[in-house]
Amino acid sequence: MVQEYVSPVRVHKYPFEMVMAAYERRFPNCPQIPVVLDCSITEDSWSSDDSQRDTTRRCQLNVEAPYLLKKMIGVDYVYFIQKNHLDLKSRFLEIEATNETFATRVGVVEKCKYYVHPENSDWTCFELSALLDVKNFFGLESTVEKIAMKQYAANIAKGKELIESFMMEVHADGIKELTPWTAGDPHNNRELRRIVSRGTEPLSPRPLAETRQQSIPDQFTLDSEYIKRYLGELTTMQESRLLQLRKWIAELQKGKVPSDTTLLRFLRARDFNVEKAREMLSQSLLWRKKHQVDRILSEYETPDVVKQYFPGGWHHHDKDGRPLYILRLGQMDVKGLLKSIGEDGLLKLTLHVCEEGLKLLEEATRSSEHAVQSWCMLVDLDGLNMRHLWRPGVRALLRIIQIVEANYPETMGRVLIVRAPRVFPILWTIVSTFIDENTRSKFLFYGGKDYLQPGGLLDYIPKDLIPDFLGGPCKSFVHEGGLVLKSLYVSGAFTEREGDPLREDSIYRSVSLGKGQVHEVVVLNKDPQSVLTWDFDVLRHDIAFTVFRSEHELHNPVDEVNSALCVGGGADEGRSVLEQKGWREGEHYHRVEPTLLCHDGESIQGSHVMRCSGAYVLQWRCELLDAPPAQLVYFHETLASHHYRGSMSSLQSGASGFSCLSGKSTGSSCPSR
């Protein structure tokens, strides 16, 4: 398997000639590189004008491998051949090292070059690349690759440190400045030759050769100091992967390369697998072109309904300098927004926010002393209820999440969830499966009211920037949200595709109720801690909704854990199954959810944790006595306990600190009555 490693450019803030004088002092060995035991010159020659030198060395290296491996391969040392070409006239040094030992089984080619900085002639650039091809190594190919990778990383880390160390020796010898090679000044050139070769005489003189063309710095290289300042700390291998992806994308895009921060985000999203990152980024670039995403910032016009009702916006920065976005999700009318601007409208709004975020990241990086690579989101869930689980809306939001995950990876640095109600775990159970695992790990949840205490928001957001609606001193201009007026709905803006409650093949069931009539669904539960959920729309008149539980059987035996029985038909049509049994509330059955009066046009969603086995009854009752039949459409389902358990975490509590949704569910015994 062939592995390629590329380093970013290291910059030595010394003239090229001084760096060469320091570089030569690493031979024949040096304490800083104990793996190199000795380097002996086998060929050495200078041109007659002292401008060029070709040197070949045979280097003996100690095998940095476990003792057992050394015994298995039968060697304690390996040999490399290093060929150097120094051009003092054009001011560059090229180095190529290849392995002599095990050459038929392992191919190692390491190339280095020193050259004058293109923008500052008093500085010197250094870059290194390596190619490793492990063909067949006694079944130890993977081990050899790891050892080689470790050695490569060590060489990169030592390179700049060595030059600094040897430069001190050069200065200690009284050499503070060297005049570059100059045509017609043989005395200076001879002295320069003596210093950069430490006085060694060539083994074989050679005539003046054609001056090699100086290697032009690769357009795909990056300065290591630039990486640290604008991209953050990267390991040697991460730097290499970044340069490889940069070159590949440039070839694919015909020279139009995305920013280095963009490349790095896609690499991180694919754990620095260059092939996978290239595939992901290529698809994203095609998507951006197809949907003209690059024009969103300049062309997007915020709809009036968004200005009036969308509860989200940017709000200063967190303590790490990240741009802070606030979303008051509990006050957001998902259904109203979708019926006003449609799914595409909500998607464009989201993309506009993401593009704004990328721009703010660039500004934050320029204004700070470190790279700012992601933003922070503060989500307030105060007011969240089951209407936010309107299924067509959830499906639309999940599609938007998938698009954002695919095209804006690694932009979310931290998500702070505050004032999370008990209903939130249901929403999280649905949504979390569509969020990348790495992104999920950045969520911090809080279900209590003491979020301004130590261990809360103040750990992440400066005290003077806590928004006013959370009890802080900072005025927030984020809209409060609220229900979108139905007069703002646009016909055809949002089509409830799969979940359209009026379609014949819909999972929703339509029911008409005359005066005083009841419609019930009986759910048999044998899985304690499972969750019963419901979703219904009142299409006409008012309906009362209640949930009951009984430990007694309510219908014919059915050998299924969760089954449903709809009441209706026969002499008892429209009567409660509980009434048919002659049972009394509080003795034979119990009300587990209070009666809710639902009005014409309302959408209701809810859930109940079925902590006990037994029969649960969802009951809808028409309260009007003298009116045309009431009508509703409904859907219900049960979330099994093994999917739901653990998702409540500390959110059941009214006062607890930040946590991930990974704690144990709070237990509760069944009522004794």
XYZ file of C-alpha atoms in Angstrom:
673
model
C 0.000 0.000 0.000
C 1.345 3.427 -0.971
C 1.195 6.207 1.594
C 2.032 9.801 0.754
C 2.890 12.470 3.315
C 3.276 16.181 2.635
C 4.335 18.822 5.138
C 3.386 22.475 5.065
C 6.150 24.998 4.464
C 8.339 25.801 7.460
C 9.850 29.280 7.447
C 13.290 29.974 8.923
C 13.741 33.696 9.463
C 17.381 33.612 8.381
C 19.021 34.129 4.960
C 19.485 31.032 2.818
C 23.299 30.988 3.179
C 23.114 31.083 6.998
C 20.570 28.231 6.978
C 22.924 26.178 4.797
C 25.769 26.750 7.246
C 23.526 25.537 10.059
C 22.169 22.592 8.049
C 25.615 21.173 7.327
C 26.338 20.842 11.057
C 23.891 17.966 11.413
C 26.427 15.656 9.735
C 27.834 13.108 10.236
C 25.513 12.781 13.279
C 23.937 14.889 15.988
C 22.539 14.207 19.460
C 19.165 15.704 18.503
C 18.556 12.881 16.025
C 19.742 9.781 17.897
C 18.214 7.469 15.293
C 20.901 8.614 12.811
C 24.110 6.884 13.879
C 26.446 7.987 11.095
C 26.488 9.521 7.624
C 29.526 8.948 5.437
C 30.124 10.825 2.177
C 30.450 8.499 -0.825
C 30.408 11.144 -3.563
C 31.062 14.858 -3.370
C 31.828 17.434 -6.045
C 31.690 21.182 -6.611
C 31.379 23.047 -9.858
C 34.476 24.975 -10.928
C 32.878 28.324 -10.039
C 31.915 27.123 -6.534
C 28.211 27.687 -7.217
C 26.932 24.103 -7.121
C 27.601 21.039 -5.028
C 26.400 17.450 -5.457
C 26.784 15.179 -2.438
C 25.846 11.556 -1.791
C 25.845 10.142 1.716
C 25.254 6.653 3.067
C 23.434 6.992 6.386
C 23.214 4.338 9.068
C 19.985 4.443 11.103
C 19.028 2.581 14.218
C 15.776 0.660 13.716
C 13.226 2.219 16.064
C 11.265 -0.989 16.433
C 10.478 -3.448 19.226
C 13.266 -5.892 20.086
C 11.193 -8.868 18.901
C 10.620 -7.257 15.507
C 14.337 -6.615 15.121
C 15.028 -10.278 15.741
C 12.337 -11.324 13.274
C 13.712 -9.207 10.429
C 17.281 -9.962 11.381
C 18.727 -6.432 11.412
C 19.587 -3.808 14.000
C 20.391 -1.067 11.501
C 19.084 0.109 8.154
C 20.876 2.168 5.506
C 19.609 5.099 3.476
C 21.181 6.866 0.528
C 20.859 10.647 0.620
C 21.587 12.766 -2.460
C 21.874 16.542 -2.107
C 22.089 19.188 -4.798
C 23.057 22.643 -3.515
C 22.848 25.635 -5.842
C 24.319 28.748 -4.208
C 23.806 30.817 -7.330
C 20.031 30.189 -7.530
C 19.859 29.738 -3.740
C 18.163 26.391 -3.222
C 18.974 22.941 -1.861
C 17.233 19.752 -2.985
C 17.501 16.549 -0.958
C 16.324 13.059 -1.847
C 16.705 10.064 0.476
C 15.880 6.462 -0.431
C 16.250 3.250 1.546
C 18.997 0.787 0.625
C 17.972 -1.874 3.169
C 14.927 -3.989 2.183
C 14.599 -1.961 -1.031
C 12.779 -4.833 -2.782
C 10.208 -5.069 -0.004
C 9.763 -1.459 1.116
C 10.136 1.678 -0.938
C 10.826 4.924 0.921
C 11.422 8.198 -0.911
C 11.810 11.356 1.133
C 12.251 14.689 -0.636
C 13.139 17.992 0.978
C 13.952 21.412 -0.349
C 15.198 24.692 1.040
C 14.654 27.849 -0.993
C 14.419 31.601 -0.583
C 11.090 32.880 0.654
C 9.260 34.334 -2.385
C 8.240 37.490 -0.475
C 11.238 38.034 1.804
C 14.726 37.340 0.463
C 16.139 37.238 4.018
C 13.983 34.237 4.945
C 14.294 30.597 3.921
C 11.500 28.115 3.279
C 11.659 24.384 3.948
C 9.245 21.707 2.856
C 9.254 17.930 3.001
C 7.301 15.092 1.417
C 7.596 11.335 1.700
C 6.322 8.323 -0.204
C 6.073 4.939 1.519
C 5.320 1.787 -0.456
C 5.251 -1.347 1.703
C 5.157 -4.157 -0.863
C 5.845 -7.280 1.169
C 7.408 -7.277 4.615
C 7.076 -10.684 6.224
C 3.420 -10.042 7.054
C 4.354 -6.973 9.121
C 3.224 -4.346 6.612
C 0.934 -2.535 9.044
C 3.623 -2.400 11.742
C 6.174 -1.026 9.295
C 3.758 1.680 8.167
C 3.164 2.765 11.770
C 6.898 2.902 12.504
C 7.558 4.881 9.325
C 4.716 7.301 10.086
C 6.053 7.857 13.591
C 9.553 8.542 12.261
C 8.240 10.919 9.608
C 6.301 12.917 12.192
C 9.393 13.067 14.404
C 11.506 14.370 11.518
C 9.006 17.132 10.786
C 8.869 18.155 14.425
C 12.671 18.211 14.727
C 13.428 20.054 11.488
C 12.883 23.640 12.552
C 14.209 22.984 16.041
C 17.501 21.650 14.607
C 18.113 24.681 12.417
C 17.568 26.993 15.392
C 19.966 24.923 17.498
C 22.715 24.800 14.880
C 22.236 28.472 14.062
C 23.307 29.247 17.617
C 26.532 27.298 16.955
C 27.106 29.258 13.744
C 26.683 32.526 15.623
C 28.961 31.249 18.402
C 31.688 30.736 15.795
C 31.473 34.415 14.938
C 29.531 33.994 11.704
C 26.769 36.580 11.794
C 26.272 37.212 8.093
C 27.186 35.588 4.787
C 27.289 37.319 1.431
C 25.398 35.357 -1.247
C 27.300 33.808 -4.149
C 28.325 36.567 -6.561
C 29.603 36.193 -10.107
C 33.099 37.648 -10.457
C 33.912 37.458 -6.735
C 35.878 34.175 -6.391
C 37.250 35.059 -2.938
C 33.786 35.507 -1.426
C 32.474 32.452 -3.223
C 35.384 30.307 -2.007
C 34.810 31.459 1.573
C 31.063 30.782 1.277
C 31.823 27.302 -0.040
C 34.140 26.635 2.896
C 31.550 27.654 5.483
C 28.536 25.804 4.035
C 30.607 22.614 3.630
C 32.505 23.016 6.932
C 35.803 22.950 5.077
C 35.456 19.441 3.598
C 37.185 18.947 0.279
C 35.214 17.189 -2.468
C 36.024 13.544 -3.168
C 35.946 14.192 -6.887
C 35.999 17.554 -8.642
C 33.674 18.118 -11.556
C 33.420 20.688 -14.331
C 30.854 23.453 -14.337
C 27.524 21.904 -15.150
C 24.375 23.402 -16.577
C 22.630 25.220 -13.796
C 19.555 23.329 -12.798
C 16.301 25.212 -12.984
C 15.268 26.197 -9.518
C 12.232 24.374 -8.223
C 9.311 26.754 -8.141
C 7.493 26.614 -4.804
C 4.476 24.365 -5.190
C 1.250 26.365 -5.404
C -0.359 23.733 -3.209
C 1.966 24.233 -0.238
C 0.985 26.172 2.867
C 3.059 27.986 5.435
C 3.093 26.244 8.834
C 2.754 29.580 10.622
C -0.280 30.418 8.478
C -1.825 27.056 9.396
C -1.316 27.658 13.095
C -2.679 31.211 12.973
C -5.673 30.743 10.698
C -6.468 27.013 10.837
C -5.419 26.054 14.358
C -3.163 23.356 15.723
C -2.851 20.359 13.393
C -0.801 17.209 13.696
C 1.817 16.434 11.089
C -0.424 13.928 9.368
C -3.415 16.303 9.414
C -1.301 18.962 7.715
C -0.318 16.406 5.098
C -3.922 15.383 4.456
C -4.943 19.030 4.077
C -2.307 19.623 1.394
C -3.274 16.454 -0.458
C -6.966 17.402 -0.501
C -6.098 20.921 -1.635
C -4.184 19.594 -4.615
C -6.840 17.029 -5.579
C -9.702 19.521 -5.405
C -7.709 22.035 -7.462
C -7.243 19.433 -10.164
C -10.950 18.560 -10.041
C -12.119 22.180 -10.026
C -9.550 23.358 -12.576
C -7.729 25.593 -10.134
C -10.782 26.936 -8.253
C -9.997 25.758 -4.745
C -12.313 26.377 -1.752
C -10.802 28.077 1.268
C -8.453 26.102 3.488
C -10.943 26.362 6.355
C -13.566 24.717 4.135
C -11.189 21.898 3.181
C -10.361 21.377 6.837
C -14.029 21.164 7.833
C -14.704 18.390 5.339
C -11.539 16.555 6.391
C -12.609 16.666 10.024
C -16.068 15.430 9.068
C -14.457 12.353 7.518
C -11.813 11.802 10.210
C -9.086 13.082 7.844
C -9.727 10.343 5.293
C -8.764 12.231 2.140
C -10.716 10.023 -0.262
C -13.955 10.292 1.735
C -13.467 14.021 2.318
C -12.874 14.604 -1.392
C -16.058 12.701 -2.284
C -18.116 14.603 0.298
C -16.700 17.977 -0.743
C -17.119 17.266 -4.468
C -20.804 16.488 -3.955
C -21.210 19.637 -1.878
C -19.556 21.812 -4.539
C -21.913 20.418 -7.169
C -24.856 21.078 -4.842
C -23.721 24.679 -4.261
C -23.419 25.271 -7.992
C -26.782 23.694 -8.785
C -28.635 25.747 -6.172
C -26.511 28.917 -6.598
C -25.708 28.973 -2.896
C -22.799 31.385 -3.415
C -25.340 34.079 -4.313
C -27.551 33.698 -1.243
C -25.877 36.401 0.856
C -26.249 39.009 -1.867
C -29.630 38.007 -3.273
C -31.687 36.575 -0.393
C -34.595 38.752 0.704
C -36.026 37.910 4.104
C -39.799 37.254 3.836
C -42.002 39.469 5.999
C -43.400 36.464 7.897
C -39.832 35.500 8.863
C -39.118 39.033 10.065
C -42.248 38.934 12.214
C -42.288 35.361 13.505
C -38.928 33.589 13.150
C -37.361 33.457 16.656
C -33.679 33.246 15.719
C -30.691 35.520 15.104
C -27.007 36.225 15.765
C -26.040 37.564 19.186
C -22.415 38.610 19.882
C -19.848 35.855 20.734
C -19.218 33.193 23.351
C -16.160 33.046 25.616
C -14.120 31.239 22.959
C -14.756 33.988 20.438
C -17.285 31.937 18.464
C -20.217 33.780 16.849
C -23.312 33.026 18.936
C -26.647 32.176 17.319
C -29.843 32.181 19.377
C -32.890 30.101 18.477
C -35.990 30.320 20.668
C -37.300 27.005 19.408
C -40.023 26.774 22.034
C -41.625 29.903 20.550
C -41.301 28.753 16.941
C -44.459 27.908 14.979
C -43.045 25.279 12.623
C -46.401 24.557 11.043
C -47.212 28.223 10.526
C -43.831 29.011 8.963
C -44.010 26.037 6.619
C -47.540 26.934 5.529
C -46.392 30.528 4.926
C -43.013 30.192 3.189
C -42.906 26.463 2.424
C -40.144 23.937 2.944
C -37.937 25.561 0.310
C -38.403 28.935 1.975
C -37.359 27.547 5.353
C -34.385 25.837 3.701
C -33.244 29.095 2.062
C -33.546 30.846 5.418
C -31.389 28.150 7.030
C -28.770 28.335 4.278
C -28.661 32.111 4.589
C -27.971 31.720 8.318
C -25.201 29.184 7.581
C -23.581 31.448 4.979
C -23.759 34.364 7.433
C -22.081 32.108 9.982
C -19.172 31.316 7.651
C -18.657 35.011 7.017
C -18.723 35.747 10.750
C -16.141 33.007 11.345
C -13.751 34.703 8.929
C -14.272 38.043 10.659
C -13.788 36.488 14.101
C -10.534 34.845 13.021
C -9.176 38.097 11.588
C -10.053 40.091 14.700
C -8.739 37.554 17.218
C -5.316 36.047 17.828
C -6.391 32.497 17.019
C -8.411 30.537 14.488
C -12.192 30.557 15.066
C -13.525 27.549 13.188
C -17.085 27.069 14.443
C -20.008 28.923 15.923
C -22.014 28.383 19.086
C -25.783 27.957 19.262
C -28.007 28.749 22.232
C -31.409 27.034 21.968
C -34.169 28.115 24.348
C -36.888 25.458 24.629
C -39.222 27.401 26.886
C -42.708 26.844 25.474
C -41.842 23.636 23.633
C -44.782 21.237 23.462
C -46.046 18.440 21.282
C -47.300 20.807 18.604
C -43.641 21.018 17.607
C -43.875 17.309 16.750
C -46.324 17.949 13.921
C -45.150 15.092 11.754
C -45.108 16.772 8.307
C -43.116 19.601 9.863
C -40.676 17.233 11.547
C -40.073 15.473 8.233
C -39.357 18.805 6.552
C -36.965 19.829 9.335
C -35.139 16.511 9.175
C -34.575 17.017 5.443
C -33.118 20.467 6.152
C -30.869 19.010 8.869
C -29.547 16.419 6.416
C -28.748 19.108 3.840
C -26.930 21.227 6.408
C -24.994 18.224 7.748
C -23.840 17.330 4.224
C -22.755 20.828 3.200
C -21.749 22.661 6.393
C -19.924 19.984 8.398
C -17.983 20.858 11.526
C -19.368 24.397 11.723
C -21.171 23.797 15.013
C -18.773 24.074 17.918
C -21.242 23.871 20.791
C -25.021 23.732 21.230
C -26.424 24.930 24.555
C -29.978 23.737 25.243
C -31.733 25.594 28.073
C -35.149 25.375 29.742
C -35.800 21.943 28.252
C -39.267 20.657 29.203
C -40.213 17.046 29.856
C -41.496 16.665 26.319
C -38.075 17.399 24.799
C -36.682 13.831 24.925
C -39.421 12.729 22.520
C -38.318 15.320 19.988
C -34.660 14.464 20.578
C -35.349 10.746 20.045
C -36.718 11.542 16.588
C -34.214 14.195 15.526
C -30.930 12.912 16.996
C -30.665 9.941 14.650
C -30.324 12.385 11.747
C -27.508 14.352 13.363
C -23.903 13.294 12.903
C -22.473 11.521 15.946
C -19.634 14.010 16.250
C -22.124 16.893 16.193
C -24.346 15.204 18.789
C -21.420 15.090 21.184
C -21.346 18.909 21.174
C -24.851 19.229 22.635
C -25.182 20.299 26.261
C -28.667 20.075 27.791
C -30.228 21.806 30.743
C -33.662 21.165 32.140
C -33.652 23.307 35.263
C -34.056 26.963 36.098
C -30.655 27.676 37.617
C -28.826 27.954 34.295
C -27.178 31.191 35.431
C -25.545 29.436 38.376
C -21.945 28.108 38.269
C -21.736 25.231 35.831
C -24.397 26.771 33.605
C -24.387 29.302 30.792
C -21.790 31.501 32.475
C -19.158 28.849 31.755
C -19.646 29.482 28.036
C -21.113 32.961 27.532
C -19.815 36.193 29.131
C -22.117 37.378 31.902
C -22.752 40.729 30.228
C -23.887 38.966 27.027
C -26.531 36.679 28.579
C -29.742 37.650 26.710
C -32.462 39.479 28.595
C -35.141 36.820 28.072
C -32.946 34.433 30.072
C -32.498 36.922 32.882
C -29.282 38.477 31.589
C -28.425 42.176 31.089
C -27.943 42.071 27.295
C -30.756 43.253 25.055
C -31.605 40.603 22.487
C -33.094 41.547 19.136
C -34.171 37.990 18.402
C -37.909 37.909 17.709
C -40.099 36.229 20.312
C -41.850 34.136 17.677
C -45.420 33.045 18.354
C -48.180 31.549 16.241
C -48.204 32.708 12.636
C -51.536 34.246 11.672
C -53.476 31.940 9.359
C -54.142 34.934 7.132
C -50.442 34.788 6.232
C -50.654 31.180 5.046
C -49.961 30.797 1.330
C -51.984 28.251 -0.585
C -49.701 25.484 -1.833
C -46.675 26.774 0.080
C -46.323 23.467 1.895
C -47.767 20.150 0.782
C -47.961 17.496 3.474
C -46.660 14.799 1.192
C -46.449 11.481 3.015
C -48.290 12.646 6.085
C -51.204 14.453 4.453
C -54.025 13.522 6.871
C -56.661 13.659 4.145
C -55.054 11.177 1.781
C -56.705 7.781 1.554
C -53.412 5.946 2.105
C -52.400 8.229 4.974
C -51.313 6.827 8.335
C -53.841 9.271 9.815
C -57.398 8.054 10.433
C -60.431 10.269 9.954
C -63.278 10.170 12.495
C -66.662 11.948 12.714
C -68.402 12.306 16.077
C -72.024 13.223 16.631
C -73.338 14.974 19.684
C -72.033 13.393 22.861
C -70.287 10.578 20.988
C -66.905 9.132 21.929
C -64.090 7.643 19.877
C -61.445 5.610 21.706
C -58.282 3.698 20.952
C -57.209 1.043 23.446
C -53.476 0.296 23.570
C -52.353 -2.817 25.438
C -48.957 -2.273 27.003
C -46.624 -5.000 28.268
C -43.463 -2.928 27.946
C -43.078 -0.629 30.992
C -41.301 2.670 30.268
C -42.407 2.653 26.630
C -43.921 5.895 25.362
C -47.368 6.400 23.877
C -47.509 9.337 21.429
C -50.431 10.932 19.601
C -50.930 13.520 16.906
C -54.344 14.813 15.794
C -55.989 17.754 14.048
C -59.459 19.011 14.916
C -61.087 19.745 11.575
C -64.524 20.810 12.832
C -66.000 21.998 16.159
C -64.617 21.332 19.671
C -63.452 17.969 20.990
C -62.343 16.931 24.497
C -59.315 14.617 24.697
C -58.296 12.441 27.675
C -55.995 9.473 28.383
C -56.965 6.738 30.894
C -55.237 3.629 32.239
C -56.704 0.431 33.609
C -55.132 -2.760 34.915
C -58.167 -4.712 33.726
C -58.789 -6.175 30.280
C -60.867 -4.019 27.994
C -61.314 -6.144 24.865
C -60.965 -9.620 23.436
C -57.529 -11.227 24.136
C -54.881 -10.414 21.513
C -51.388 -11.928 21.681
C -49.579 -8.731 20.740
C -47.739 -6.344 22.993
C -49.265 -3.219 21.466
C -52.609 -3.451 19.730
C -55.461 -1.008 19.211
C -59.235 -1.331 19.417
C -61.437 1.429 18.050
C -64.816 1.740 19.759
C -67.910 2.171 17.596
C -70.767 0.286 15.978
C -73.580 -1.814 17.409
C -75.880 -0.913 20.286
C -73.070 0.766 22.163
C -71.939 2.915 19.235
C -70.385 6.172 20.491
C -70.215 5.037 24.152
C -66.953 4.755 26.071
C -65.603 1.246 26.487
C -65.174 2.156 30.135
C -68.839 3.048 30.451
C -69.857 -0.181 28.728
C -68.061 -2.080 31.479
C -69.887 -0.140 34.176
C -66.554 0.853 35.716
C -65.965 3.840 37.956
C -63.052 6.252 37.623
C -60.612 5.967 40.523
C -61.622 2.370 41.186
C -61.393 0.465 37.908
C -59.438 2.973 35.848
C -57.483 6.199 36.318
C -57.066 9.419 34.382
C -53.334 9.675 33.513
C -53.554 12.828 31.360
C -55.920 15.710 32.207
C -58.811 16.428 29.866
C -57.851 18.884 27.137
C -60.508 20.876 25.280
C -59.359 21.160 21.657
C -60.867 23.776 19.390
C -61.642 23.873 15.687
C -58.448 24.061 13.600
C -56.007 23.122 16.352
C -53.197 20.580 15.947
C -52.415 18.619 19.085
C -49.419 16.406 19.787
C -48.556 14.702 23.022
C -46.949 11.760 24.758
C -47.225 9.697 27.907
C -44.577 7.451 29.474
C -46.389 4.152 30.121
C -44.537 3.268 33.292
C -46.852 0.337 34.039
C -48.313 -2.538 32.121
C -52.017 -2.473 31.367
C -54.532 -0.944 28.988
C -54.276 2.716 27.990
C -57.267 4.477 26.446
C -57.009 7.495 24.134
C -60.448 9.123 24.228
C -61.923 11.851 22.022
C -65.419 13.114 22.984
C -67.678 15.521 21.129
C -68.882 18.095 23.664
C -71.435 19.855 21.432
C -75.003 18.617 21.659
C -76.752 20.603 18.909
C -74.335 20.902 15.982
C -73.248 19.008 12.863
C -70.810 16.132 13.552
C -67.339 17.064 14.763
C -64.415 15.747 12.735
C -60.798 14.927 13.475
C -57.869 13.032 11.975
C -55.443 11.282 14.284
C -52.393 9.052 14.438
C -50.778 7.290 17.401
C -47.811 5.015 17.956
C -45.732 3.505 20.730
C -41.988 4.074 21.137
C -40.443 0.935 22.611
C -38.635 1.360 25.905
C -35.257 0.213 24.521
C -35.333 3.184 22.102
C -36.511 5.640 24.704
C -34.758 4.591 27.900
C -31.928 6.922 28.837
C -33.145 9.856 26.812
C -34.768 11.653 29.735
C -31.470 12.137 31.563
C -31.649 15.048 33.986
C -34.450 16.731 32.073
C -37.051 15.150 34.362
C -35.672 17.335 37.109
C -36.572 20.941 37.631
C -33.071 21.911 38.751
C -29.999 20.168 37.427
C -26.838 21.049 35.570
C -25.782 20.602 32.002
C -25.589 17.035 30.776
C -25.686 14.906 27.676
C -28.697 12.700 26.983
C -26.898 9.629 28.177
C -27.804 9.315 31.835
C -30.139 6.735 33.311
C -33.858 7.379 33.141
C -35.423 8.451 36.346
C -37.443 5.586 37.689
C -40.929 5.748 39.096
C -43.103 3.109 40.608
C -46.672 2.543 39.431
C -49.377 4.200 41.494
C -50.772 1.899 44.115
C -54.363 2.861 43.512
